[in-house]
Amino acid sequence: MAVDELDTRILRLLIEQPRTSVREYARILGIARGTLQARLDRMERDGVITGTGPVLSPAALGHPVLAFVHIEVTQGHLDDVGDALAAVPEIVEAFSITGGGDLLTRVVARDNGHLEDVIQRLIQIPGVVRTRTEMALRERVPHRLLPLVEAVGRTSARRGERVGG
């Protein structure tokens, strides 16, 4: 789906001012509320906007340790292991990957001992062959999408693309 300059401006506002009303967004952008709502509905329908909830901090929830655990899985057990990982609350993300390992998980923990307990739980899952853990020391670039949104918007503008709405 193409994102044009107006979509980019809308997405920037959603990222920078997430608690603002649709009416206020329309006022800031200088467009009709109906136009804005149609754009938002389209971007949700097309999967550009996938959520509107709060962004939570695991550290503020008492889990300041962040690790990335690579998991090697017995062939044919990827789905079963993936289902089992969903039952571990300390796993906040899991991805099938290529390269060294089959799954990459993002794990949070209260401390190093708790992280070890989580890893021991992972090793007990049927189909898990081995794990390799890398601990994060400091976040250098926080999760962000605005630079990507702006780059996509610039590319669309250079091509002269226009999205209706």
N, CA and C of each residue as an Amber inpcrd file, in Angstrom:
protein
   495
   0.8440000  -1.1820000   0.0000000   0.0000000   0.0000000   0.0000000
   0.8770000   1.2290000   0.0000000   0.5650000   2.1800000  -0.8390000
   1.3170000   3.4180000  -0.9370000   0.8890000   4.3650000   0.1820000
   1.8620000   5.0320000   0.7460000   1.6150000   6.0430000   1.7690000
   2.0410000   7.3700000   1.1740000   1.0900000   8.2900000   1.0520000
   1.4190000   9.5730000   0.4450000   1.7900000  10.5950000   1.5250000
   1.9860000  11.8230000   1.0850000   2.4480000  12.8820000   2.0090000
   1.4470000  13.1380000   3.1190000   0.1560000  13.1430000   2.8250000
  -0.8430000  13.3670000   3.8720000  -0.8600000  12.1990000   4.8560000
  -0.7750000  10.9720000   4.3460000  -0.7020000   9.8180000   5.2350000
   0.5040000   9.9370000   6.1650000   1.6230000  10.3700000   5.6010000
   2.8430000  10.5400000   6.3950000   2.6240000  11.5640000   7.5030000
   1.9750000  12.6670000   7.1780000   1.6880000  13.6970000   8.1920000
   0.7560000  13.1470000   9.2710000  -0.2340000  12.3570000   8.8610000
  -1.1680000  11.7510000   9.8190000  -0.4100000  10.7960000  10.7390000
   0.4110000   9.9340000  10.1520000   1.1560000   8.9650000  10.9520000
   2.1190000   9.6500000  11.9080000   2.7470000  10.7350000  11.4470000
   3.6490000  11.4920000  12.3320000   2.8830000  11.9980000  13.5620000
   1.6970000  12.5510000  13.3380000   0.8950000  13.0380000  14.4610000
   0.5070000  11.8990000  15.4070000   0.1110000  10.7680000  14.8440000
  -0.2650000   9.6300000  15.6870000   0.8980000   9.1820000  16.5580000
   2.1090000   9.2040000  16.0010000   3.2960000   8.7910000  16.7530000
   3.6940000   9.8400000  17.7790000   3.7000000  11.1080000  17.3770000
   4.1850000  12.1710000  18.2480000   3.1530000  12.6340000  19.2800000
   1.8700000  12.5360000  18.9360000   0.8040000  12.9940000  19.8360000
  -0.2840000  11.9220000  19.9270000   0.0240000  10.7570000  20.5100000
  -0.9150000   9.6350000  20.4750000  -2.2060000   9.8450000  21.2570000
  -2.2610000  10.8180000  22.1340000  -3.4550000  11.0100000  22.9550000
  -4.3690000  12.1210000  22.4570000  -4.0960000  12.6050000  21.2660000
  -4.8990000  13.6760000  20.6880000  -6.1420000  13.0910000  20.0210000
  -7.2230000  13.8440000  20.0050000  -8.4740000  13.3790000  19.3950000
  -8.4160000  13.4900000  17.8710000  -9.2820000  12.7380000  17.2190000
  -9.3810000  12.7970000  15.7590000  -9.7510000  14.2120000  15.3240000
 -10.6390000  14.8350000  16.0410000 -11.0430000  16.2120000  15.7080000
  -9.8260000  17.1550000  15.7600000  -9.0000000  16.9990000  16.7840000
  -7.8250000  17.8590000  16.9120000  -6.7940000  17.5540000  15.8190000
  -6.5850000  16.2660000  15.5030000  -5.6860000  15.9180000  14.3950000
  -6.1390000  16.6080000  13.1050000  -7.4430000  16.5540000  12.8250000
  -7.9850000  17.1670000  11.6060000  -7.7160000  18.6680000  11.6100000
  -7.9230000  19.3090000  12.7690000  -7.6620000  20.7440000  12.8850000
  -6.1920000  21.0530000  12.6180000  -5.2920000  20.3010000  13.2290000
  -3.8520000  20.5190000  13.0590000  -3.4520000  20.3480000  11.5950000
  -4.0130000  19.3350000  10.9530000  -3.6650000  19.0460000   9.5630000
  -4.3770000  19.9470000   8.5590000  -5.4380000  20.6260000   9.0160000
  -6.1960000  21.4870000   8.1230000  -7.0240000  20.7090000   7.1200000
  -7.5570000  19.5690000   7.5550000  -8.4060000  18.7510000   6.6830000
  -9.7100000  18.4390000   7.4010000 -10.6880000  17.9800000   6.6460000
 -11.9810000  17.6260000   7.2320000 -11.8270000  16.3740000   8.0890000
 -12.6140000  16.3270000   9.1630000 -12.5850000  15.1650000  10.0540000
 -12.9270000  13.8850000   9.2880000 -13.8750000  13.9570000   8.3640000
 -14.2490000  12.7940000   7.5620000 -13.1070000  12.2860000   6.6950000
 -12.3380000  13.2080000   6.1310000 -11.1760000  12.8300000   5.3270000
 -10.1590000  12.1070000   6.1930000  -9.9000000  12.6680000   7.3670000
  -8.9550000  12.0470000   8.2830000  -9.4340000  10.6620000   8.6810000
 -10.6970000  10.5470000   9.0440000 -11.2260000   9.2570000   9.4820000
 -11.1550000   8.2280000   8.3610000 -11.4300000   8.6420000   7.1290000
 -11.3380000   7.7270000   5.9810000  -9.8960000   7.2490000   5.7970000
  -8.9470000   8.1590000   5.9530000  -7.5350000   7.7900000   5.8350000
  -7.1460000   6.8110000   6.9360000  -7.5560000   7.1020000   8.1790000
  -7.2470000   6.2050000   9.2980000  -7.8580000   4.8250000   9.0800000
  -9.1200000   4.8020000   8.6620000  -9.8030000   3.5240000   8.4150000
  -9.0760000   2.7230000   7.3360000  -8.6590000   3.3940000   6.2480000
  -7.9560000   2.7080000   5.1670000  -6.6220000   2.1630000   5.6530000
  -5.8770000   2.9710000   6.4170000  -4.5710000   2.5140000   6.8890000
  -4.7020000   1.3610000   7.8820000  -5.7740000   1.3540000   8.6690000
  -6.0230000   0.2060000   9.5470000  -6.3950000  -1.0190000   8.7240000
  -7.2810000  -0.8480000   7.7760000  -7.7320000  -1.9500000   6.9200000
  -6.5630000  -2.5440000   6.1440000  -5.6400000  -1.6920000   5.6680000
  -4.4950000  -2.1450000   4.8830000  -3.3410000  -2.6460000   5.7520000
  -3.4860000  -2.5730000   7.0820000  -2.4590000  -3.0960000   7.9760000
  -1.3050000  -2.1590000   8.2450000  -1.4080000  -0.8890000   7.8110000
  -0.3620000   0.0880000   8.1070000  -0.4100000   0.4260000   9.5980000
  -1.5980000   0.6900000  10.1070000  -1.8100000   0.9370000  11.5320000
  -2.3010000  -0.3730000  12.1280000  -1.5170000  -0.9130000  13.0650000
  -1.8500000  -2.2330000  13.6090000  -2.2790000  -2.1980000  15.0700000
  -2.2180000  -1.0610000  15.7110000  -2.6230000  -0.9830000  17.1070000
  -2.6810000   0.4480000  17.5790000  -3.3450000   0.6460000  18.6870000
  -3.4440000   1.9970000  19.2380000  -3.2250000   2.0080000  20.7490000
  -2.8170000   0.8920000  21.3020000  -2.6520000   0.7950000  22.7470000
  -1.3900000   1.4730000  23.2390000  -1.2160000   1.5060000  24.5570000
  -0.0230000   2.1370000  25.1240000   1.2200000   1.2810000  24.8860000
   2.3700000   1.9200000  24.8530000   3.6490000   1.2310000  24.7860000
   4.1280000   1.1030000  26.2310000   4.3750000  -0.1200000  26.6610000
   4.7370000  -0.3750000  28.0530000   6.2310000  -0.6270000  28.1890000
   6.7570000  -0.3330000  29.3660000   8.1650000  -0.5400000  29.6620000
   8.3300000  -1.7720000  30.5440000   8.9650000  -2.8390000  30.0370000
   9.2250000  -3.9990000  30.8960000  10.0490000  -3.6280000  32.1350000
  11.0010000  -2.7020000  31.9720000  11.8310000  -2.2870000  33.1090000
  10.9690000  -1.6620000  34.2060000  10.0180000  -0.8070000  33.8090000
   9.1350000  -0.1760000  34.7920000   8.1900000  -1.1950000  35.4240000
   7.9960000  -2.3270000  34.7470000   7.1670000  -3.3990000  35.2890000
   8.0030000  -4.3850000  36.1080000   9.2540000  -4.0030000  36.4190000
  10.1100000  -4.8320000  37.2720000  10.9470000  -5.8460000  36.5210000
  11.0800000  -5.6980000  35.2090000  11.8570000  -6.6270000  34.3850000
  12.8830000  -5.8510000  33.5520000  13.9470000  -5.3360000  34.1990000
  14.9140000  -4.5020000  33.4870000  15.9300000  -5.2620000  32.6380000
  16.0520000  -6.5750000  32.8190000  17.0220000  -7.3550000  32.0580000
  16.3930000  -7.7360000  30.7140000  17.1110000  -7.4680000  29.6260000
  16.6560000  -7.8110000  28.2870000  17.6810000  -8.7360000  27.6500000
  17.1980000  -9.8480000  27.1170000  18.0790000 -10.7900000  26.4370000
  17.4230000 -11.2660000  25.1520000  18.2580000 -11.6820000  24.2360000
  17.8000000 -12.2780000  22.9890000  18.2510000 -13.7310000  23.0350000
  17.2810000 -14.6260000  22.9820000  17.5880000 -16.0500000  23.0760000
  17.3200000 -16.7050000  21.7250000  18.3720000 -17.2700000  21.1460000
  18.2660000 -18.0400000  19.9070000  17.9270000 -19.4720000  20.3080000
  16.9600000 -20.0480000  19.6460000  16.5300000 -21.3990000  19.9830000
  16.6390000 -22.2840000  18.7470000  17.3480000 -23.3880000  18.9030000
  17.4250000 -24.3900000  17.8490000  16.3720000 -25.4420000  18.1420000
  15.6050000 -25.8070000  17.1170000  14.4520000 -26.6860000  17.2800000
  14.6350000 -27.9470000  16.4380000  14.1910000 -29.0770000  16.9800000
  14.1720000 -30.3220000  16.2240000  13.2710000 -30.1450000  15.0050000
  13.7250000 -30.6540000  13.8610000  12.9240000 -30.5180000  12.6380000
  11.5080000 -31.0410000  12.8590000  10.5540000 -30.2740000  12.3290000
   9.1590000 -30.6720000  12.4170000   8.4570000 -30.2300000  13.6890000
   9.1780000 -29.5580000  14.5930000   8.5830000 -29.1430000  15.8690000
   8.4720000 -27.6360000  16.0390000   8.7010000 -26.8970000  14.9680000
   8.7170000 -25.4350000  15.0640000   7.3860000 -24.8790000  15.5770000
   6.2780000 -25.3510000  15.0430000   4.9730000 -24.8430000  15.4850000
   4.6970000 -25.1990000  16.9380000   5.0330000 -26.4260000  17.3400000
   4.8070000 -26.8470000  18.7220000   5.6350000 -26.0110000  19.6950000
   6.8860000 -25.7770000  19.3430000   7.7500000 -24.9550000  20.2040000
   7.2290000 -23.5210000  20.2360000   6.8270000 -23.0040000  19.0820000
   6.2650000 -21.6500000  19.0410000   5.0480000 -21.5200000  19.9370000
   4.1750000 -22.5190000  19.9120000   2.9930000 -22.5040000  20.7920000
   3.4040000 -22.5220000  22.2650000   4.4270000 -23.3250000  22.5950000
   4.8940000 -23.4030000  23.9830000   5.5170000 -22.0850000  24.4310000
   6.2130000 -21.4130000  23.5220000   6.8270000 -20.1220000  23.8730000
   5.7730000 -19.0910000  24.2260000   4.6160000 -19.1750000  23.5690000
   3.5320000 -18.2210000  23.8410000   3.0280000 -18.3290000  25.2790000
   3.3130000 -19.4370000  25.9400000   2.8680000 -19.6320000  27.3200000
   3.8810000 -19.0920000  28.3430000   5.0110000 -18.5780000  27.8750000
   6.0490000 -18.0450000  28.7670000   5.9110000 -16.5270000  28.7950000
   5.4240000 -15.9610000  29.9190000   5.1460000 -14.5150000  29.9320000
   6.3700000 -13.6290000  29.7380000   7.5350000 -14.1090000  30.0550000
   8.7420000 -13.2990000  29.9150000   9.2000000 -13.1800000  28.4650000
   8.6410000 -13.9760000  27.5770000   8.9530000 -13.8510000  26.1540000
   8.0070000 -12.8020000  25.5810000   8.5780000 -11.6840000  25.1720000
   7.7440000 -10.5940000  24.6590000   7.6570000 -10.5850000  23.1410000
   8.5490000 -11.3200000  22.4660000   8.4970000 -11.4760000  21.0170000
   9.2160000 -12.7610000  20.6490000   8.7890000 -13.3890000  19.5720000
   9.4850000 -14.5590000  19.0400000   9.3140000 -14.5730000  17.5270000
  10.3920000 -14.8670000  16.8420000  10.4000000 -14.8660000  15.3800000
  11.0580000 -16.1320000  14.8630000  10.5190000 -16.7040000  13.7860000
  11.2360000 -17.7260000  13.0200000  12.3220000 -16.9860000  12.2570000
  13.5200000 -17.5720000  12.2010000  14.6330000 -16.8850000  11.5470000
  15.4130000 -17.8340000  10.6470000  16.2680000 -17.2560000   9.8250000
  17.2430000 -18.0300000   9.0690000  18.5750000 -17.8540000   9.7790000
  19.5480000 -18.6340000   9.3970000  20.8690000 -18.4960000   9.9920000
  21.0460000 -19.4320000  11.1700000  21.7940000 -18.9860000  12.1640000
  22.1160000 -19.8160000  13.3270000  20.9530000 -19.9470000  14.2820000
  20.1770000 -20.9670000  14.1120000  19.0290000 -21.1980000  14.9750000
  17.7460000 -21.1400000  14.1740000  16.6660000 -21.4800000  14.8450000
  15.3650000 -21.5170000  14.1870000  14.4320000 -20.4110000  14.6700000
  14.6020000 -20.0200000  15.9300000  13.7620000 -18.9840000  16.5330000
  14.6400000 -17.9640000  17.2380000  14.1980000 -16.7300000  17.2290000
  14.8430000 -15.6760000  17.9960000  13.7790000 -15.0860000  18.9020000
  14.0540000 -15.0900000  20.2130000  13.0880000 -14.5520000  21.1610000
  13.6820000 -13.3480000  21.8740000  12.8100000 -12.4430000  22.2240000
  13.1730000 -11.2880000  23.0520000  12.5960000 -11.6030000  24.4250000
  13.4660000 -11.7020000  25.4140000  13.0830000 -12.1450000  26.7510000
  13.4100000 -11.0450000  27.7580000  12.4940000 -10.8050000  28.6880000
  12.7450000  -9.8570000  29.7780000  12.7400000 -10.6250000  31.0950000
  13.4950000 -10.0970000  32.0580000  13.5970000 -10.7720000  33.3530000
  13.8420000  -9.7600000  34.4630000  13.5630000 -10.1970000  35.6900000
  13.7760000  -9.3260000  36.8610000  15.2580000  -9.1070000  37.1320000
  16.0550000 -10.1630000  36.9560000  17.4920000 -10.1140000  37.1970000
  18.1300000 -11.2900000  36.4690000  19.4550000 -11.4400000  36.5970000
  20.1520000 -12.5040000  35.8710000  19.7010000 -13.8880000  36.3170000
  19.4390000 -14.0620000  37.6160000  18.9580000 -15.3470000  38.1080000
  17.6090000 -15.7110000  37.5100000  16.7270000 -14.7310000  37.4270000
  15.4180000 -14.9660000  36.8140000  15.5790000 -15.3110000  35.3410000
  16.5000000 -14.6330000  34.6500000  16.7600000 -14.9480000  33.2440000
  17.2170000 -16.3980000  33.1080000  18.0930000 -16.8280000  33.9910000
  18.5430000 -18.2290000  33.9520000  17.3690000 -19.1760000  34.1470000
  16.4640000 -18.8460000  35.0590000  15.2740000 -19.6820000  35.2820000
  14.4130000 -19.7590000  34.0100000  14.2540000 -18.6420000  33.3350000
  13.4660000 -18.6260000  32.1020000  14.1330000 -19.5010000  31.0440000
  15.4440000 -19.3620000  30.9060000  16.1740000 -20.1670000  29.9210000
  16.0470000 -21.6520000  30.2530000  16.1430000 -21.9960000  31.5230000
  15.9830000 -23.4000000  31.9260000  14.5850000 -23.9060000  31.5660000
  13.5830000 -23.0410000  31.7030000  12.2220000 -23.4180000  31.3050000
  12.1510000 -23.6600000  29.7970000  12.8400000 -22.8220000  29.0260000
  12.8440000 -22.9850000  27.5710000  13.5020000 -24.3060000  27.1610000
  14.5880000 -24.6450000  27.8230000  15.3080000 -25.8810000  27.4990000
  14.4310000 -27.1100000  27.7340000  13.4740000 -27.0130000  28.6580000
  12.5970000 -28.1380000  28.9730000  11.4720000 -28.3360000  27.9600000
  11.2800000 -27.4020000  27.0620000  10.2000000 -27.5170000  26.0720000
  10.5460000 -28.6190000  25.0830000   9.6440000 -29.5850000  24.8950000
   9.9120000 -30.6530000  23.9190000  10.1430000 -30.0660000  22.5250000
  11.2380000 -30.5100000  21.9030000  11.5910000 -30.0250000  20.5820000
  12.7050000 -28.9910000  20.6050000  13.0150000 -28.4400000  21.7720000
  14.1210000 -27.4870000  21.8770000  15.4160000 -28.2760000  22.0030000
  16.3440000 -28.0320000  21.0730000  17.6240000 -28.7330000  21.0680000
  18.6420000 -27.9840000  21.9190000  18.7490000 -26.6810000  21.6820000
  19.6880000 -25.8520000  22.4650000  19.3060000 -24.3940000  22.3400000
  19.8520000 -23.5970000  23.2460000  19.6310000 -22.1510000  23.2170000
  20.9780000 -21.4440000  23.2530000  20.9780000 -20.2220000  22.7910000
  22.1410000 -19.3320000  22.8900000  21.6030000 -17.9650000  23.2660000
  22.1340000 -17.4070000  24.3180000  21.5980000 -16.1570000  24.8730000
  22.5800000 -15.0130000  24.7240000  22.0520000 -13.8700000  24.3120000
  22.8220000 -12.6320000  24.2410000  22.0760000 -11.5970000  25.0670000
  22.7690000 -10.9610000  25.9980000  22.1310000  -9.9550000  26.8500000
  22.3500000  -8.5650000  26.2730000  21.3080000  -7.7670000  26.3210000
  21.4080000  -6.3670000  25.8950000  22.0350000  -5.5670000  27.0260000
  22.9660000  -4.7000000  26.6860000  23.6020000  -3.8520000  27.6910000
  22.9250000  -2.4910000  27.7720000  22.6860000  -1.8910000  26.6180000
  22.0670000  -0.5740000  26.5710000  21.3530000  -0.4110000  25.2510000
  20.1830000   0.1930000  25.2860000  19.4430000   0.4690000  24.0580000
  20.1000000   1.6430000  23.3450000  20.4850000   1.4240000  22.0960000
  21.1460000   2.4770000  21.3230000  20.1770000   3.1950000  20.3940000
  19.2280000   2.4690000  19.8360000  18.1880000   3.0620000  18.9930000
  16.8720000   2.4530000  19.4660000  16.0190000   3.2490000  20.0990000
  14.7460000   2.7030000  20.5630000  13.8560000   2.3210000  19.3780000
  12.9230000   1.3990000  19.6430000  11.9810000   1.0050000  18.5950000
  11.3340000   2.2650000  18.0380000  11.3780000   2.4020000  16.7260000
  10.8310000   3.5960000  16.0870000  10.4200000   3.2480000  14.6810000
   9.4290000   3.9430000  14.1870000   8.9980000   3.7480000  12.8120000
   8.8680000   5.0650000  12.0580000   8.9000000   6.1840000  12.7640000
   8.7170000   7.4730000  12.1010000   9.7380000   7.7220000  10.9890000
  11.0360000   7.4430000  11.1850000  11.9640000   7.6500000  10.0630000
  11.6030000   6.8100000   8.8360000  11.1290000   5.5860000   9.0550000
  10.7070000   4.7450000   7.9370000   9.4730000   5.3230000   7.2580000
   8.4990000   5.7640000   8.0470000   7.2830000   6.3700000   7.4980000
   7.6490000   7.5690000   6.6380000   8.5390000   8.4090000   7.1530000
   8.9330000   9.5930000   6.4040000   9.6750000   9.2300000   5.1180000
  10.5240000   8.2040000   5.1650000  11.2460000   7.7720000   3.9600000
  10.2740000   7.2280000   2.9290000   9.2930000   6.4450000   3.3560000
   8.2930000   5.9060000   2.4400000   7.4780000   7.0470000   1.8360000
   7.1100000   8.0140000   2.6560000   6.3540000   9.1690000   2.1680000
   7.1330000   9.9760000   1.1490000   8.4390000  10.1580000   1.3920000
   9.2890000  10.8940000   0.4480000   9.4060000  10.1400000  -0.8720000
   9.5620000   8.8170000  -0.8030000   9.6700000   8.0020000  -2.0060000
   8.3830000   8.1010000  -2.8230000   7.2390000   8.0280000  -2.1490000
   5.9490000   8.1500000  -2.8500000   5.8030000   9.5130000  -3.4940000
   6.2400000  10.5540000  -2.7800000   6.1280000  11.9160000  -3.3200000
   7.0050000  12.0750000  -4.5610000   8.2090000  11.4930000  -4.5440000
   9.0910000  11.5820000  -5.7130000   8.5040000  10.8660000  -6.9120000
   7.7740000   9.7950000  -6.6560000   7.1490000   9.0450000  -7.7520000
   5.8420000   9.6940000  -8.2010000   5.3800000  10.6720000  -7.4270000
   4.1320000  11.3360000  -7.7740000   2.8970000  10.5040000  -7.4640000
   3.0460000   9.5420000  -6.5230000   1.9080000   8.6890000  -6.1700000
   0.9060000   9.4690000  -5.3350000  -0.2980000   9.1470000  -5.5140000
  -1.3950000   9.7720000  -4.7610000  -2.3230000   8.6620000  -4.3090000
  -2.6590000   8.6760000  -3.0350000  -3.5950000   7.6950000  -2.4990000
  -4.9070000   8.4040000  -2.2750000  -5.9880000   7.8390000  -2.7500000
  -7.3120000   8.4780000  -2.5910000  -7.7860000   8.4730000  -1.1780000
  -8.7290000   9.3300000  -0.8650000  -9.3020000   9.3330000   0.4740000
  -9.8460000  10.6440000   0.7100000
